[in-house]
mmCIF file of C-alpha atoms and ligand atoms in Angstrom:
data_model
loop_
_atom_site.group_PDB
_atom_site.id
_atom_site.type_symbol
_atom_site.label_atom_id
_atom_site.label_comp_id
_atom_site.label_asym_id
_atom_site.label_seq_id
_atom_site.Cartn_x
_atom_site.Cartn_y
_atom_site.Cartn_z
ATOM 1 C CA UNK A 1 167.765 53.919 123.005
ATOM 2 C CA UNK A 2 166.901 57.050 121.071
ATOM 3 C CA UNK A 3 163.220 57.866 121.193
ATOM 4 C CA UNK A 4 163.215 58.288 117.397
ATOM 5 C CA UNK A 5 164.630 54.783 116.997
ATOM 6 C CA UNK A 6 161.942 53.367 119.271
ATOM 7 C CA UNK A 7 159.289 55.088 117.196
ATOM 8 C CA UNK A 8 160.852 53.907 113.939
ATOM 9 C CA UNK A 9 161.042 50.304 115.171
ATOM 10 C CA UNK A 10 157.345 50.336 115.967
ATOM 11 C CA UNK A 11 156.625 51.899 112.572
ATOM 12 C CA UNK A 12 158.835 49.368 110.773
ATOM 13 C CA UNK A 13 157.089 46.527 112.589
ATOM 14 C CA UNK A 14 153.719 47.800 111.398
ATOM 15 C CA UNK A 15 154.970 48.427 107.861
ATOM 16 C CA UNK A 16 156.258 44.853 107.694
ATOM 17 C CA UNK A 17 152.926 43.556 108.899
ATOM 18 C CA UNK A 18 151.156 45.567 106.176
ATOM 19 C CA UNK A 19 153.565 44.210 103.589
ATOM 20 C CA UNK A 20 152.901 40.610 104.695
ATOM 21 C CA UNK A 21 149.146 41.164 104.547
ATOM 22 C CA UNK A 22 149.405 42.791 101.103
ATOM 23 C CA UNK A 23 151.415 39.813 99.830
ATOM 24 C CA UNK A 24 148.746 37.444 101.087
ATOM 25 C CA UNK A 25 146.146 39.424 99.152
ATOM 26 C CA UNK A 26 148.327 39.569 96.063
ATOM 27 C CA UNK A 27 148.599 35.767 95.941
ATOM 28 C CA UNK A 28 144.876 35.154 96.385
ATOM 29 C CA UNK A 29 143.813 35.575 92.720
ATOM 30 C CA UNK A 30 146.460 33.159 91.431
ATOM 31 C CA UNK A 31 145.563 30.669 94.181
ATOM 32 C CA UNK A 32 141.951 30.911 93.046
ATOM 33 C CA UNK A 33 142.955 30.414 89.408
ATOM 34 C CA UNK A 34 144.938 27.291 90.337
ATOM 35 C CA UNK A 35 141.897 25.864 92.117
ATOM 36 C CA UNK A 36 139.669 26.608 89.135
ATOM 37 C CA UNK A 37 142.196 24.966 86.800
ATOM 38 C CA UNK A 38 142.057 21.787 88.913
ATOM 39 C CA UNK A 39 138.287 21.844 88.692
ATOM 40 C CA UNK A 40 138.375 22.348 84.923
ATOM 41 C CA UNK A 41 140.778 19.436 84.510
ATOM 42 C CA UNK A 42 138.429 17.147 86.458
ATOM 43 C CA UNK A 43 135.414 18.319 84.434
ATOM 44 C CA UNK A 44 137.291 17.866 81.157
ATOM 45 C CA UNK A 45 138.252 14.327 82.174
ATOM 46 C CA UNK A 46 134.593 13.456 82.764
ATOM 47 C CA UNK A 47 133.486 15.120 79.512
ATOM 48 C CA UNK A 48 136.070 13.182 77.510
ATOM 49 C CA UNK A 49 135.068 9.876 79.094
ATOM 50 C CA UNK A 50 131.395 10.553 78.347
ATOM 51 C CA UNK A 51 132.161 11.665 74.794
ATOM 52 C CA UNK A 52 134.033 8.410 74.145
ATOM 53 C CA UNK A 53 130.984 6.488 75.373
ATOM 54 C CA UNK A 54 128.692 8.506 73.071
ATOM 55 C CA UNK A 55 131.013 7.844 70.120
ATOM 56 C CA UNK A 56 130.824 4.106 70.841
ATOM 57 C CA UNK A 57 127.002 4.248 71.042
ATOM 58 C CA UNK A 58 126.866 6.019 67.674
ATOM 59 C CA UNK A 59 129.192 3.420 66.149
ATOM 60 C CA UNK A 60 127.061 0.560 67.538
ATOM 61 C CA UNK A 61 123.884 2.111 66.099
ATOM 62 C CA UNK A 62 125.575 2.604 62.729
ATOM 63 C CA UNK A 63 126.682 -1.047 62.627
ATOM 64 C CA UNK A 64 123.163 -2.225 63.547
ATOM 65 C CA UNK A 65 121.687 -0.211 60.681
ATOM 66 C CA UNK A 66 124.338 -1.500 58.281
ATOM 67 C CA UNK A 67 123.700 -5.146 59.271
ATOM 68 C CA UNK A 68 119.952 -4.670 58.944
ATOM 69 C CA UNK A 69 120.448 -3.274 55.440
ATOM 70 C CA UNK A 70 122.333 -6.425 54.449
ATOM 71 C CA UNK A 71 119.664 -8.667 56.000
ATOM 72 C CA UNK A 72 116.959 -6.838 54.060
ATOM 73 C CA UNK A 73 118.977 -7.306 50.859
ATOM 74 C CA UNK A 74 119.342 -11.041 51.540
ATOM 75 C CA UNK A 75 115.576 -11.255 52.042
ATOM 76 C CA UNK A 76 115.023 -9.626 48.647
ATOM 77 C CA UNK A 77 117.517 -11.968 46.947
ATOM 78 C CA UNK A 78 115.816 -14.990 48.482
ATOM 79 C CA UNK A 79 112.441 -13.833 47.108
ATOM 80 C CA UNK A 80 114.045 -13.339 43.689
ATOM 81 C CA UNK A 81 115.558 -16.830 43.931
ATOM 82 C CA UNK A 82 112.116 -18.323 44.456
ATOM 83 C CA UNK A 83 110.766 -16.436 41.464
ATOM 84 C CA UNK A 84 113.502 -17.304 38.968
ATOM 85 C CA UNK A 85 113.555 -20.331 36.808
ATOM 86 C CA UNK A 86 117.044 -19.746 35.427
ATOM 87 C CA UNK A 87 119.675 -21.790 37.149
ATOM 88 C CA UNK A 88 122.400 -19.224 36.331
ATOM 89 C CA UNK A 89 120.460 -16.395 37.907
ATOM 90 C CA UNK A 90 119.663 -18.558 40.937
ATOM 91 C CA UNK A 91 123.370 -19.247 41.408
ATOM 92 C CA UNK A 92 124.326 -15.588 41.006
ATOM 93 C CA UNK A 93 121.798 -14.676 43.710
ATOM 94 C CA UNK A 94 123.140 -17.467 45.952
ATOM 95 C CA UNK A 95 126.638 -15.973 45.581
ATOM 96 C CA UNK A 96 125.336 -12.500 46.518
ATOM 97 C CA UNK A 97 123.575 -13.963 49.550
ATOM 98 C CA UNK A 98 126.757 -15.712 50.647
ATOM 99 C CA UNK A 99 128.758 -12.534 50.219
ATOM 100 C CA UNK A 100 126.271 -10.515 52.269
ATOM 101 C CA UNK A 101 126.169 -13.166 55.004
ATOM 102 C CA UNK A 102 129.936 -12.856 55.315
ATOM 103 C CA UNK A 103 129.564 -9.089 55.496
ATOM 104 C CA UNK A 104 126.968 -9.434 58.250
ATOM 105 C CA UNK A 105 129.304 -11.710 60.184
ATOM 106 C CA UNK A 106 132.065 -9.101 59.894
ATOM 107 C CA UNK A 107 129.706 -6.331 61.073
ATOM 108 C CA UNK A 108 128.484 -8.412 64.019
ATOM 109 C CA UNK A 109 132.064 -9.136 65.078
ATOM 110 C CA UNK A 110 132.732 -5.429 65.035
ATOM 111 C CA UNK A 111 129.520 -4.832 67.015
ATOM 112 C CA UNK A 112 130.760 -7.222 69.695
ATOM 113 C CA UNK A 113 134.039 -5.340 69.883
ATOM 114 C CA UNK A 114 132.193 -2.047 70.267
ATOM 115 C CA UNK A 115 129.951 -3.491 72.987
ATOM 116 C CA UNK A 116 132.979 -4.786 74.810
ATOM 117 C CA UNK A 117 134.591 -1.356 74.593
ATOM 118 C CA UNK A 118 131.373 0.146 75.992
ATOM 119 C CA UNK A 119 131.469 -2.260 78.938
ATOM 120 C CA UNK A 120 135.039 -1.231 79.620
ATOM 121 C CA UNK A 121 134.181 2.451 79.264
ATOM 122 C CA UNK A 122 131.327 2.301 81.811
ATOM 123 C CA UNK A 123 133.533 2.181 84.940
ATOM 124 C CA UNK A 124 135.861 4.774 83.373
ATOM 125 C CA UNK A 125 132.934 7.185 83.001
ATOM 126 C CA UNK A 126 131.731 6.444 86.536
ATOM 127 C CA UNK A 127 135.206 7.061 87.963
ATOM 128 C CA UNK A 128 135.684 10.288 85.987
ATOM 129 C CA UNK A 129 132.262 11.565 87.074
ATOM 130 C CA UNK A 130 133.022 10.701 90.685
ATOM 131 C CA UNK A 131 136.358 12.545 90.456
ATOM 132 C CA UNK A 132 134.696 15.578 88.909
ATOM 133 C CA UNK A 133 131.991 15.648 91.584
ATOM 134 C CA UNK A 134 134.619 15.377 94.334
ATOM 135 C CA UNK A 135 136.695 18.105 92.711
ATOM 136 C CA UNK A 136 133.643 20.372 92.506
ATOM 137 C CA UNK A 137 132.926 19.894 96.224
ATOM 138 C CA UNK A 138 136.537 20.217 97.254
ATOM 139 C CA UNK A 139 137.260 23.265 95.125
ATOM 140 C CA UNK A 140 134.020 24.975 96.164
ATOM 141 C CA UNK A 141 135.092 24.603 99.809
ATOM 142 C CA UNK A 142 138.632 25.745 99.063
ATOM 143 C CA UNK A 143 137.442 28.795 97.150
ATOM 144 C CA UNK A 144 135.006 29.682 99.962
ATOM 145 C CA UNK A 145 137.872 29.336 102.476
ATOM 146 C CA UNK A 146 140.121 31.474 100.317
ATOM 147 C CA UNK A 147 137.480 34.183 99.954
ATOM 148 C CA UNK A 148 136.877 34.158 103.714
ATOM 149 C CA UNK A 149 140.611 34.467 104.271
ATOM 150 C CA UNK A 150 140.865 37.383 101.836
ATOM 151 C CA UNK A 151 138.025 39.161 103.630
ATOM 152 C CA UNK A 152 139.705 38.622 107.020
ATOM 153 C CA UNK A 153 143.066 39.830 105.685
ATOM 154 C CA UNK A 154 141.444 42.917 104.175
ATOM 155 C CA UNK A 155 139.860 43.761 107.526
ATOM 156 C CA UNK A 156 143.149 43.191 109.350
ATOM 157 C CA UNK A 157 144.906 45.340 106.769
ATOM 158 C CA UNK A 158 142.533 48.257 107.370
ATOM 159 C CA UNK A 159 143.336 48.103 111.115
ATOM 160 C CA UNK A 160 147.064 47.688 110.427
ATOM 161 C CA UNK A 161 147.064 50.743 108.174
ATOM 162 C CA UNK A 162 145.264 52.795 110.837
ATOM 163 C CA UNK A 163 147.865 51.691 113.424
ATOM 164 C CA UNK A 164 150.629 52.524 110.979
ATOM 165 C CA UNK A 165 149.240 56.024 110.411
ATOM 166 C CA UNK A 166 149.248 56.618 114.188
ATOM 167 C CA UNK A 167 152.888 55.494 114.460
ATOM 168 C CA UNK A 168 153.925 57.593 111.472
ATOM 169 C CA UNK A 169 152.456 60.720 113.073
ATOM 170 C CA UNK A 170 154.914 60.332 115.971
ATOM 171 C CA UNK A 171 157.962 60.444 113.697
ATOM 172 C CA UNK A 172 159.665 63.632 112.538
ATOM 173 C CA UNK A 173 158.695 64.436 108.966
ATOM 174 C CA UNK A 174 162.195 64.470 107.450
ATOM 175 C CA UNK A 175 163.196 61.308 109.273
ATOM 176 C CA UNK A 176 159.961 59.652 108.109
ATOM 177 C CA UNK A 177 160.853 60.460 104.528
ATOM 178 C CA UNK A 178 164.356 58.972 104.893
ATOM 179 C CA UNK A 179 162.962 55.919 106.668
ATOM 180 C CA UNK A 180 160.236 55.361 104.041
ATOM 181 C CA UNK A 181 162.736 55.535 101.191
ATOM 182 C CA UNK A 182 164.996 53.009 102.975
ATOM 183 C CA UNK A 183 162.103 50.710 103.851
ATOM 184 C CA UNK A 184 161.040 50.557 100.219
ATOM 185 C CA UNK A 185 164.514 50.207 98.715
ATOM 186 C CA UNK A 186 165.986 47.832 101.312
ATOM 187 C CA UNK A 187 163.365 45.104 101.329
ATOM 188 C CA UNK A 188 161.503 46.296 104.414
ATOM 189 C CA UNK A 189 164.735 46.546 106.388
ATOM 190 C CA UNK A 190 165.324 50.240 107.101
ATOM 191 C CA UNK A 191 166.230 50.213 110.791
ATOM 192 C CA UNK A 192 168.699 47.488 111.747
ATOM 193 C CA UNK A 193 170.710 46.564 114.830
ATOM 194 C CA UNK A 194 174.430 46.883 115.168
ATOM 195 C CA UNK A 195 176.014 43.683 116.450
ATOM 196 C CA UNK A 196 179.755 43.348 117.153
ATOM 197 C CA UNK A 197 180.268 46.509 115.078
ATOM 198 C CA UNK A 198 178.612 44.844 112.088
ATOM 199 C CA UNK A 199 175.535 46.286 110.359
ATOM 200 C CA UNK A 200 172.812 43.627 110.437
ATOM 201 C CA UNK A 201 171.393 45.011 107.195
ATOM 202 C CA UNK A 202 174.377 44.607 104.864
ATOM 203 C CA UNK A 203 176.640 42.569 107.194
ATOM 204 C CA UNK A 204 179.594 44.888 106.704
ATOM 205 C CA UNK A 205 181.862 45.931 109.561
ATOM 206 C CA UNK A 206 181.521 49.579 110.472
ATOM 207 C CA UNK A 207 184.291 51.985 111.358
ATOM 208 C CA UNK A 208 184.920 52.288 115.078
ATOM 209 C CA UNK A 209 183.855 55.931 114.857
ATOM 210 C CA UNK A 210 180.432 55.018 113.498
ATOM 211 C CA UNK A 211 180.040 52.162 115.943
ATOM 212 C CA UNK A 212 180.768 54.528 118.813
ATOM 213 C CA UNK A 213 178.169 56.985 117.518
ATOM 214 C CA UNK A 214 175.549 54.232 117.316
ATOM 215 C CA UNK A 215 176.337 53.039 120.837
ATOM 216 C CA UNK A 216 176.206 56.604 122.109
ATOM 217 C CA UNK A 217 172.597 56.798 120.907
ATOM 218 C CA UNK A 218 172.538 60.604 120.727
ATOM 219 C CA UNK A 219 171.684 60.987 117.083
ATOM 220 C CA UNK A 220 170.338 59.031 114.104
ATOM 221 C CA UNK A 221 173.309 57.210 112.555
ATOM 222 C CA UNK A 222 173.411 55.506 109.169
ATOM 223 C CA UNK A 223 175.518 52.584 108.013
ATOM 224 C CA UNK A 224 178.363 53.891 105.820
ATOM 225 C CA UNK A 225 177.940 50.980 103.478
ATOM 226 C CA UNK A 226 174.198 50.616 102.896
ATOM 227 C CA UNK A 227 172.731 53.771 104.441
ATOM 228 C CA UNK A 228 170.354 51.928 106.771
ATOM 229 C CA UNK A 229 169.512 53.474 110.142
ATOM 230 C CA UNK A 230 171.418 51.710 112.905
ATOM 231 C CA UNK A 231 170.666 51.138 116.565
ATOM 232 C CA UNK A 232 172.566 49.438 119.299
ATOM 233 C CA UNK A 233 170.790 46.639 121.068
ATOM 234 C CA UNK A 234 172.225 45.724 124.449
HETATM 235 ZN ZN1 LIG B 301 174.776 48.404 106.328
#
C-alpha cells in the first residue's frame, strides 16, 4: 500500500473519531433541555394538583361564611318574631326564616360536595408531589451524568485533536488539502477501498484502467465518478 494512503487512513480514522465526539457534544444541550422539560412537567403537575386543592379550600370557606350569614339572619328574625304582636308580620318573618333554612340546607349540601372533592384530591396531590420529587432526583442524577459525560468527551476530544494534528503533519500539504475537502464534502468518507473494481464510496464500477492503477499502488488515484481517493485492500 502507498505510504500516503496509509497516512491518510490513519488521519481519516482520527478525523472520524473527532467528528463522532463533536456530535456527542452537539447533542448534549438538547438532551439537557429534554431532561429539564420532563422535570418542569412533573413540577407543573404537582402545582396544578395543589392549586385545585387550594381552590376547594377557598370555596369551602366561602360557603361556611355564607351559611353563617344566613344563620345570623335567622337569629335576628326570630328575635323580631318574639317582639312583634302583629300576626301578619310574625308570619312574614316565619316565611323568611323558612326560606333561609332552605338556603342553608343548599349551602351545606354544596359544602359536603366540596369536602368530598377535597378528600378525593388529597391522594392526587400526594401522588403528584411524589412524582415531582422522584423526577427532581432522577433528572438531577441524569443531568450530573450528562455533564460528566460532556467533560469526559471534551477531554477526549482535546487528545484526539492533538493526535490528528500529528497525523496531518505527516501528509503532503497539497494532498492534505484534497483529502480535507473530500472528507468534508463526502460525509467523512474521503479514502475508500476498491472492491471487485467497485468504488466503496459511491458504489460505481470503475474502468479497468483506473482499477489497474489503484491495484498498482504507485500513485494517488481518484474514483472517476465521485472523486474519492481509492486504495486496494488485499
Ligand atoms: Zn466513487
